[in-house]
CSV table of N, CA and C in Angstrom, one decimal:
chain,number,residue,atom,x,y,z
A,75,MET,N,-37.7,-1.1,24.0
A,75,MET,CA,-37.2,-0.4,22.9
A,75,MET,C,-37.7,-1.0,21.6
A,76,SER,N,-38.1,-0.3,20.7
A,76,SER,CA,-38.7,-0.8,19.4
A,76,SER,C,-37.6,-1.3,18.5
A,77,LEU,N,-37.9,-2.1,17.6
A,77,LEU,CA,-37.0,-2.7,16.6
A,77,LEU,C,-36.4,-1.6,15.8
A,78,LYS,N,-37.2,-0.6,15.4
A,78,LYS,CA,-36.7,0.6,14.6
A,78,LYS,C,-35.6,1.3,15.3
A,79,ARG,N,-35.8,1.5,16.6
A,79,ARG,CA,-34.8,2.2,17.4
A,79,ARG,C,-33.5,1.4,17.6
A,80,VAL,N,-33.7,0.1,17.7
A,80,VAL,CA,-32.5,-0.8,17.8
A,80,VAL,C,-31.7,-0.7,16.5
A,81,ILE,N,-32.4,-0.8,15.4
A,81,ILE,CA,-31.7,-0.8,14.1
A,81,ILE,C,-31.0,0.6,13.9
A,82,ILE,N,-31.7,1.6,14.2
A,82,ILE,CA,-31.1,3.0,13.9
A,82,ILE,C,-29.9,3.2,14.9
A,83,LEU,N,-30.0,2.7,16.1
A,83,LEU,CA,-28.9,2.8,17.1
A,83,LEU,C,-27.7,2.0,16.6
A,84,ALA,N,-27.9,0.7,16.1
A,84,ALA,CA,-26.9,-0.1,15.6
A,84,ALA,C,-26.2,0.6,14.4
A,85,PHE,N,-27.1,1.1,13.5
A,85,PHE,CA,-26.6,1.8,12.3
A,85,PHE,C,-25.7,3.0,12.6
A,86,VAL,N,-26.2,3.8,13.5
A,86,VAL,CA,-25.4,5.0,13.9
A,86,VAL,C,-24.1,4.7,14.6
A,87,ILE,N,-24.1,3.7,15.5
A,87,ILE,CA,-22.9,3.3,16.2
A,87,ILE,C,-21.9,2.7,15.2
A,88,MET,N,-22.4,1.8,14.3
A,88,MET,CA,-21.5,1.2,13.4
A,88,MET,C,-20.9,2.3,12.4
A,89,MET,N,-21.7,3.2,12.0
A,89,MET,CA,-21.2,4.3,11.1
A,89,MET,C,-20.1,5.1,11.9
A,90,ALA,N,-20.4,5.5,13.1
A,90,ALA,CA,-19.4,6.2,13.9
A,90,ALA,C,-18.1,5.4,14.1
A,91,GLY,N,-18.3,4.2,14.5
A,91,GLY,CA,-17.1,3.3,14.7
A,91,GLY,C,-16.3,3.1,13.5
A,92,THR,N,-16.9,2.9,12.3
A,92,THR,CA,-16.2,2.7,11.1
A,92,THR,C,-15.5,4.0,10.7
A,93,VAL,N,-16.1,5.1,10.8
A,93,VAL,CA,-15.4,6.4,10.4
A,93,VAL,C,-14.3,6.6,11.3
A,94,LEU,N,-14.4,6.4,12.6
A,94,LEU,CA,-13.4,6.6,13.6
A,94,LEU,C,-12.2,5.6,13.3
A,95,ASP,N,-12.5,4.4,13.0
A,95,ASP,CA,-11.5,3.4,12.6
A,95,ASP,C,-10.7,3.9,11.4
A,96,LEU,N,-11.5,4.3,10.3
A,96,LEU,CA,-10.8,4.8,9.1
A,96,LEU,C,-9.9,6.0,9.4
A,97,TYR,N,-10.4,6.9,10.2
A,97,TYR,CA,-9.6,8.1,10.6
A,97,TYR,C,-8.4,7.7,11.3
A,98,LEU,N,-8.5,6.8,12.3
A,98,LEU,CA,-7.3,6.4,13.1
A,98,LEU,C,-6.3,5.7,12.2
A,99,LEU,N,-6.7,5.0,11.2
A,99,LEU,CA,-5.8,4.3,10.3
A,99,LEU,C,-5.3,5.2,9.1
A,100,SER,N,-5.6,6.5,9.2
A,100,SER,CA,-5.2,7.5,8.2
A,100,SER,C,-5.7,7.1,6.8
A,101,HIS,N,-7.0,6.6,6.7
A,101,HIS,CA,-7.6,6.1,5.5
A,101,HIS,C,-8.2,7.3,4.7
A,102,TYR,N,-7.4,8.3,4.5
A,102,TYR,CA,-7.8,9.5,3.8
A,102,TYR,C,-6.7,10.1,3.0
A,103,GLU,N,-5.7,9.3,2.7
A,103,GLU,CA,-4.5,9.8,2.0
A,103,GLU,C,-4.7,9.9,0.5
A,104,SER,N,-5.7,9.3,-0.1
A,104,SER,CA,-5.9,9.4,-1.5
A,104,SER,C,-7.4,9.5,-1.8
A,105,ILE,N,-7.8,9.8,-3.0
A,105,ILE,CA,-9.2,9.9,-3.3
A,105,ILE,C,-9.9,8.6,-3.1
A,106,LEU,N,-9.3,7.5,-3.5
A,106,LEU,CA,-10.0,6.2,-3.3
A,106,LEU,C,-10.2,5.8,-1.9
A,107,GLN,N,-9.3,6.3,-1.0
A,107,GLN,CA,-9.5,6.0,0.4
A,107,GLN,C,-10.6,6.8,1.0
A,108,LEU,N,-11.0,7.9,0.4
A,108,LEU,CA,-12.1,8.7,0.9
A,108,LEU,C,-13.4,8.2,0.6
A,109,ILE,N,-13.5,7.2,-0.3
A,109,ILE,CA,-14.8,6.7,-0.7
A,109,ILE,C,-15.7,6.2,0.5
A,110,PRO,N,-15.2,5.3,1.3
A,110,PRO,CA,-16.0,4.9,2.4
A,110,PRO,C,-16.4,6.0,3.4
A,111,ILE,N,-15.5,7.0,3.6
A,111,ILE,CA,-15.8,8.1,4.5
A,111,ILE,C,-16.9,9.0,3.9
A,112,LEU,N,-16.8,9.2,2.6
A,112,LEU,CA,-17.8,10.0,2.0
A,112,LEU,C,-19.2,9.3,2.0
A,113,CYS,N,-19.2,8.0,1.7
A,113,CYS,CA,-20.4,7.2,1.8
A,113,CYS,C,-21.0,7.2,3.1
A,114,ILE,N,-20.2,7.0,4.2
A,114,ILE,CA,-20.8,7.0,5.5
A,114,ILE,C,-21.3,8.4,5.9
A,115,SER,N,-20.6,9.5,5.5
A,115,SER,CA,-21.0,10.8,5.8
A,115,SER,C,-22.4,11.1,5.1
A,116,ALA,N,-22.5,10.6,3.9
A,116,ALA,CA,-23.8,10.8,3.2
A,116,ALA,C,-24.9,10.0,3.9
A,117,MET,N,-24.6,8.8,4.3
A,117,MET,CA,-25.6,8.0,5.0
A,117,MET,C,-26.0,8.6,6.3
A,118,MET,N,-25.1,9.2,7.0
A,118,MET,CA,-25.4,9.8,8.3
A,118,MET,C,-26.3,11.0,8.1
A,119,LEU,N,-26.0,11.8,7.1
A,119,LEU,CA,-26.8,13.0,6.8
A,119,LEU,C,-28.2,12.6,6.4
A,120,ILE,N,-28.4,11.6,5.5
A,120,ILE,CA,-29.7,11.2,5.0
A,120,ILE,C,-30.5,10.6,6.1
A,121,VAL,N,-29.9,9.7,6.9
A,121,VAL,CA,-30.6,9.0,8.0
A,121,VAL,C,-31.1,10.1,9.0
A,122,LEU,N,-30.3,11.1,9.3
A,122,LEU,CA,-30.8,12.1,10.2
A,122,LEU,C,-32.0,12.9,9.6
A,123,LEU,N,-31.9,13.1,8.3
A,123,LEU,CA,-33.1,13.8,7.7
A,123,LEU,C,-34.3,12.9,7.7
A,124,LEU,N,-34.1,11.5,7.5
A,124,LEU,CA,-35.2,10.6,7.4
A,124,LEU,C,-35.9,10.5,8.8
A,125,ILE,N,-35.2,10.7,9.9
A,125,ILE,CA,-35.8,10.6,11.2
A,125,ILE,C,-36.9,11.7,11.3
A,126,PHE,N,-36.7,12.8,10.7
A,126,PHE,CA,-37.7,13.9,10.8
A,126,PHE,C,-38.5,14.1,9.5
A,127,LEU,N,-38.1,13.7,8.4
A,127,LEU,CA,-38.8,13.9,7.1
A,127,LEU,C,-38.7,12.7,6.3
A,128,ARG,N,-39.8,12.1,6.0
A,128,ARG,CA,-39.8,10.8,5.2
A,128,ARG,C,-40.4,11.0,3.9
A,129,THR,N,-39.8,11.8,3.0
A,129,THR,CA,-40.4,11.9,1.7
A,129,THR,C,-39.9,10.8,0.8
A,130,ARG,N,-40.6,10.6,-0.3
A,130,ARG,CA,-40.2,9.6,-1.3
A,130,ARG,C,-38.8,9.9,-1.9
A,131,LEU,N,-38.6,11.1,-2.2
A,131,LEU,CA,-37.3,11.5,-2.8
A,131,LEU,C,-36.2,11.2,-1.8
A,132,LEU,N,-36.3,11.5,-0.6
A,132,LEU,CA,-35.3,11.3,0.4
A,132,LEU,C,-35.0,9.8,0.6
A,133,LYS,N,-36.1,9.0,0.6
A,133,LYS,CA,-35.9,7.5,0.7
A,133,LYS,C,-35.2,7.0,-0.6
A,134,ASN,N,-35.5,7.5,-1.7
A,134,ASN,CA,-34.8,7.1,-3.0
A,134,ASN,C,-33.4,7.5,-3.0
A,135,ILE,N,-33.1,8.7,-2.5
A,135,ILE,CA,-31.7,9.1,-2.4
A,135,ILE,C,-30.9,8.2,-1.4
A,136,PHE,N,-31.6,7.8,-0.3
A,136,PHE,CA,-31.0,6.9,0.7
A,136,PHE,C,-30.7,5.6,0.1
A,137,LYS,N,-31.6,5.0,-0.7
A,137,LYS,CA,-31.4,3.8,-1.4
A,137,LYS,C,-30.2,3.8,-2.3
A,138,LEU,N,-30.1,4.9,-3.0
A,138,LEU,CA,-29.0,5.1,-3.9
A,138,LEU,C,-27.6,5.1,-3.2
A,139,ILE,N,-27.6,5.9,-2.1
A,139,ILE,CA,-26.4,5.9,-1.3
A,139,ILE,C,-26.1,4.6,-0.7
A,140,LEU,N,-27.1,3.8,-0.2
A,140,LEU,CA,-26.8,2.5,0.3
A,140,LEU,C,-26.3,1.6,-0.8
A,141,ILE,N,-26.7,1.7,-2.0
A,141,ILE,CA,-26.2,0.9,-3.1
A,141,ILE,C,-24.7,1.2,-3.4
A,142,ILE,N,-24.5,2.5,-3.4
A,142,ILE,CA,-23.1,3.0,-3.6
A,142,ILE,C,-22.2,2.5,-2.5
A,143,ALA,N,-22.7,2.6,-1.2
A,143,ALA,CA,-21.9,2.1,-0.1
A,143,ALA,C,-21.6,0.6,-0.2
A,144,ALA,N,-22.6,-0.2,-0.6
A,144,ALA,CA,-22.4,-1.6,-0.7
A,144,ALA,C,-21.4,-1.9,-1.8
A,145,LEU,N,-21.5,-1.2,-3.0
A,145,LEU,CA,-20.6,-1.4,-4.1
A,145,LEU,C,-19.1,-1.0,-3.7
A,146,SER,N,-19.1,0.1,-2.8
A,146,SER,CA,-17.7,0.5,-2.4
A,146,SER,C,-17.1,-0.6,-1.5
A,147,GLY,N,-17.9,-1.3,-0.8
A,147,GLY,CA,-17.4,-2.4,0.0
A,147,GLY,C,-16.8,-3.5,-0.9
A,148,PHE,N,-17.5,-3.9,-1.9
A,148,PHE,CA,-16.9,-4.8,-2.9
A,148,PHE,C,-15.6,-4.3,-3.5
A,149,TYR,N,-15.7,-3.0,-3.9
A,149,TYR,CA,-14.5,-2.4,-4.6
A,149,TYR,C,-13.3,-2.3,-3.6
A,150,GLY,N,-13.6,-2.0,-2.3
A,150,GLY,CA,-12.5,-2.0,-1.3
A,150,GLY,C,-11.9,-3.3,-1.1
A,151,PHE,N,-12.8,-4.4,-1.1
A,151,PHE,CA,-12.3,-5.7,-1.0
A,151,PHE,C,-11.3,-6.0,-2.1
A,152,TYR,N,-11.7,-5.7,-3.3
A,152,TYR,CA,-10.9,-5.9,-4.5
A,152,TYR,C,-9.5,-5.2,-4.4
A,153,LEU,N,-9.6,-3.9,-4.0
A,153,LEU,CA,-8.4,-3.1,-3.9
A,153,LEU,C,-7.4,-3.7,-2.8
A,154,HIS,N,-8.0,-4.0,-1.6
A,154,HIS,CA,-7.2,-4.6,-0.6
A,154,HIS,C,-6.6,-5.9,-1.0
A,155,LEU,N,-7.4,-6.8,-1.5
A,155,LEU,CA,-6.9,-8.1,-1.9
A,155,LEU,C,-5.8,-8.0,-3.0
A,156,ASN,N,-6.1,-7.1,-4.0
A,156,ASN,CA,-5.1,-6.9,-5.1
A,156,ASN,C,-3.8,-6.4,-4.6
A,157,SER,N,-3.8,-5.4,-3.7
A,157,SER,CA,-2.5,-4.9,-3.1
A,157,SER,C,-1.8,-6.0,-2.3
A,158,ASN,N,-2.5,-6.7,-1.5
A,158,ASN,CA,-1.9,-7.8,-0.7
A,158,ASN,C,-1.3,-8.8,-1.6
A,159,PHE,N,-2.1,-9.2,-2.7
A,159,PHE,CA,-1.6,-10.2,-3.7
A,159,PHE,C,-0.3,-9.8,-4.3
A,160,GLU,N,-0.3,-8.5,-4.8
A,160,GLU,CA,0.9,-8.0,-5.4
A,160,GLU,C,2.1,-8.1,-4.4
A,161,PHE,N,1.9,-7.7,-3.2
A,161,PHE,CA,3.0,-7.8,-2.2
A,161,PHE,C,3.4,-9.2,-2.0
A,162,GLU,N,2.5,-10.1,-1.8
A,162,GLU,CA,2.8,-11.5,-1.6
A,162,GLU,C,3.6,-12.1,-2.8
A,163,PHE,N,3.2,-11.7,-4.0
A,163,PHE,CA,3.8,-12.2,-5.2
A,163,PHE,C,5.3,-11.7,-5.3
A,164,GLU,N,5.5,-10.4,-4.8
A,164,GLU,CA,6.9,-9.9,-4.8
A,164,GLU,C,7.7,-10.7,-3.8
A,165,MET,N,7.1,-11.1,-2.7
A,165,MET,CA,7.8,-11.8,-1.6
A,165,MET,C,8.1,-13.2,-2.0
A,166,THR,N,7.1,-13.9,-2.6
A,166,THR,CA,7.3,-15.3,-3.0
A,166,THR,C,6.8,-15.5,-4.5
A,167,PRO,N,7.6,-15.1,-5.5
A,167,PRO,CA,7.1,-15.2,-6.8
A,167,PRO,C,6.8,-16.6,-7.4
A,168,THR,N,7.4,-17.6,-6.7
A,168,THR,CA,7.2,-19.0,-7.2
A,168,THR,C,6.0,-19.7,-6.6
A,169,ALA,N,5.3,-19.0,-5.6
A,169,ALA,CA,4.1,-19.6,-5.0
A,169,ALA,C,3.0,-19.7,-6.0
A,170,SER,N,2.1,-20.6,-5.7
A,170,SER,CA,0.9,-20.8,-6.6
A,170,SER,C,-0.1,-19.7,-6.4
A,171,ASN,N,-0.9,-19.5,-7.4
A,171,ASN,CA,-1.9,-18.4,-7.2
A,171,ASN,C,-2.8,-18.6,-6.0
A,172,TRP,N,-3.1,-19.9,-5.7
A,172,TRP,CA,-4.0,-20.2,-4.6
A,172,TRP,C,-3.3,-19.8,-3.3
A,173,ASP,N,-2.0,-20.2,-3.2
A,173,ASP,CA,-1.3,-19.9,-2.0
A,173,ASP,C,-1.1,-18.3,-1.8
A,174,LEU,N,-0.9,-17.6,-2.9
A,174,LEU,CA,-0.8,-16.2,-2.9
A,174,LEU,C,-2.2,-15.6,-2.4
A,175,PHE,N,-3.3,-16.2,-2.9
A,175,PHE,CA,-4.6,-15.7,-2.6
A,175,PHE,C,-4.9,-15.9,-1.1
A,176,ILE,N,-4.5,-17.1,-0.6
A,176,ILE,CA,-4.7,-17.3,0.9
A,176,ILE,C,-3.9,-16.4,1.7
A,177,GLU,N,-2.7,-16.2,1.3
A,177,GLU,CA,-1.8,-15.2,2.1
A,177,GLU,C,-2.3,-13.8,2.0
A,178,SER,N,-2.9,-13.5,0.8
A,178,SER,CA,-3.4,-12.1,0.6
A,178,SER,C,-4.6,-11.8,1.5
A,179,LEU,N,-5.3,-12.8,1.9
A,179,LEU,CA,-6.5,-12.6,2.8
A,179,LEU,C,-6.1,-12.1,4.2
A,180,SER,N,-4.9,-12.5,4.6
A,180,SER,CA,-4.4,-12.0,5.9
A,180,SER,C,-3.2,-11.1,5.7
A,181,GLY,N,-3.1,-10.4,4.7
A,181,GLY,CA,-2.0,-9.5,4.4
A,181,GLY,C,-2.0,-8.2,5.2
A,182,ALA,N,-1.2,-7.3,4.8
A,182,ALA,CA,-1.0,-6.0,5.5
A,182,ALA,C,-2.3,-5.2,5.5
A,183,LEU,N,-3.0,-5.2,4.4
A,183,LEU,CA,-4.3,-4.5,4.4
A,183,LEU,C,-5.4,-5.4,4.8
A,184,PRO,N,-6.3,-5.0,5.6
A,184,PRO,CA,-7.4,-5.9,6.1
A,184,PRO,C,-8.3,-6.2,5.0
A,185,THR,N,-8.2,-7.3,4.3
A,185,THR,CA,-8.9,-7.6,3.1
A,185,THR,C,-10.4,-7.6,3.3
A,186,LEU,N,-10.9,-8.2,4.4
A,186,LEU,CA,-12.3,-8.3,4.7
A,186,LEU,C,-13.0,-7.1,5.3
A,187,ALA,N,-12.2,-6.1,5.8
A,187,ALA,CA,-12.7,-4.9,6.4
A,187,ALA,C,-13.7,-4.1,5.5
A,188,PRO,N,-13.4,-4.0,4.2
A,188,PRO,CA,-14.4,-3.2,3.4
A,188,PRO,C,-15.8,-3.8,3.4
A,189,PHE,N,-15.9,-5.1,3.8
A,189,PHE,CA,-17.3,-5.7,3.8
A,189,PHE,C,-18.2,-5.1,4.9
A,190,SER,N,-17.6,-4.3,5.8
A,190,SER,CA,-18.4,-3.6,6.8
A,190,SER,C,-19.3,-2.6,6.1
A,191,MET,N,-18.9,-2.1,4.9
A,191,MET,CA,-19.7,-1.1,4.2
A,191,MET,C,-21.0,-1.9,3.7
A,192,ILE,N,-20.8,-3.1,3.3
A,192,ILE,CA,-22.0,-3.9,2.9
A,192,ILE,C,-22.9,-4.1,4.1
A,193,VAL,N,-22.4,-4.4,5.2
A,193,VAL,CA,-23.2,-4.6,6.4
A,193,VAL,C,-23.9,-3.3,6.8
A,194,LEU,N,-23.2,-2.2,6.7
A,194,LEU,CA,-23.8,-0.9,6.9
A,194,LEU,C,-25.0,-0.7,6.0
A,195,ALA,N,-24.8,-1.0,4.7
A,195,ALA,CA,-25.8,-0.8,3.7
A,195,ALA,C,-27.0,-1.7,4.0
A,196,LEU,N,-26.8,-2.9,4.5
A,196,LEU,CA,-27.9,-3.8,4.8
A,196,LEU,C,-28.7,-3.3,6.1
A,197,ILE,N,-27.9,-2.8,7.0
A,197,ILE,CA,-28.6,-2.2,8.2
A,197,ILE,C,-29.5,-1.0,7.8
A,198,GLY,N,-28.9,-0.2,7.0
A,198,GLY,CA,-29.6,1.0,6.5
A,198,GLY,C,-30.8,0.6,5.7
A,199,TYR,N,-30.7,-0.4,4.9
A,199,TYR,CA,-31.9,-0.9,4.1
A,199,TYR,C,-32.9,-1.5,5.1
A,200,SER,N,-32.5,-2.2,6.1
A,200,SER,CA,-33.5,-2.7,7.1
A,200,SER,C,-34.3,-1.5,7.7
A,201,TYR,N,-33.6,-0.5,8.0
A,201,TYR,CA,-34.3,0.7,8.6
A,201,TYR,C,-35.3,1.3,7.6
A,202,LEU,N,-34.9,1.3,6.3
A,202,LEU,CA,-35.8,1.8,5.3
A,202,LEU,C,-37.0,0.9,5.1
A,203,ILE,N,-36.8,-0.4,5.2
A,203,ILE,CA,-38.0,-1.3,5.2
A,203,ILE,C,-38.9,-1.0,6.4
A,204,LEU,N,-38.4,-0.8,7.5
A,204,LEU,CA,-39.2,-0.6,8.7
A,204,LEU,C,-40.0,0.7,8.6
A,205,ILE,N,-39.3,1.8,8.1
A,205,ILE,CA,-40.1,3.1,8.1
A,205,ILE,C,-41.1,3.0,6.9
A,206,ASN,N,-40.9,2.2,5.9
A,206,ASN,CA,-41.9,2.1,4.9
A,206,ASN,C,-43.1,1.3,5.3
A,207,GLN,N,-42.9,0.4,6.3
A,207,GLN,CA,-44.0,-0.4,6.8
A,207,GLN,C,-44.9,0.4,7.7
A,208,LYS,N,-44.3,1.4,8.3
A,208,LYS,CA,-45.1,2.3,9.3
A,208,LYS,C,-46.0,3.2,8.5
A,209,GLN,N,-45.7,3.5,7.3
A,209,GLN,CA,-46.5,4.6,6.6
A,209,GLN,C,-47.5,4.0,5.6
């Protein structure tokens, strides 16, 4: 199996798994919660198109979607961390900021989970590098 196929397979499996995970967690109750689902949907559509049609415009659109997906990962991290921090502060208002930060990392919302969007964007970009080398 070629490297390109391995990367595209990993990309598709991770996108499907992430969307399924978000769906099972009911991560669609607000507009902000839809951001990763919309990003992954757009990535899926564009990568399917790229398999059959590799125009410069399509590649540039894919790059833009990958950037947005990566940024959404950072934004999701901030939102999850902030919500956990606020909850921890309500529970123990006398704790130091450092202690609250540490507790927030393992709070009710999975703080590091949004980084999967960054990993997805990197895998997608790897695929883009490979298809650019072939042409």
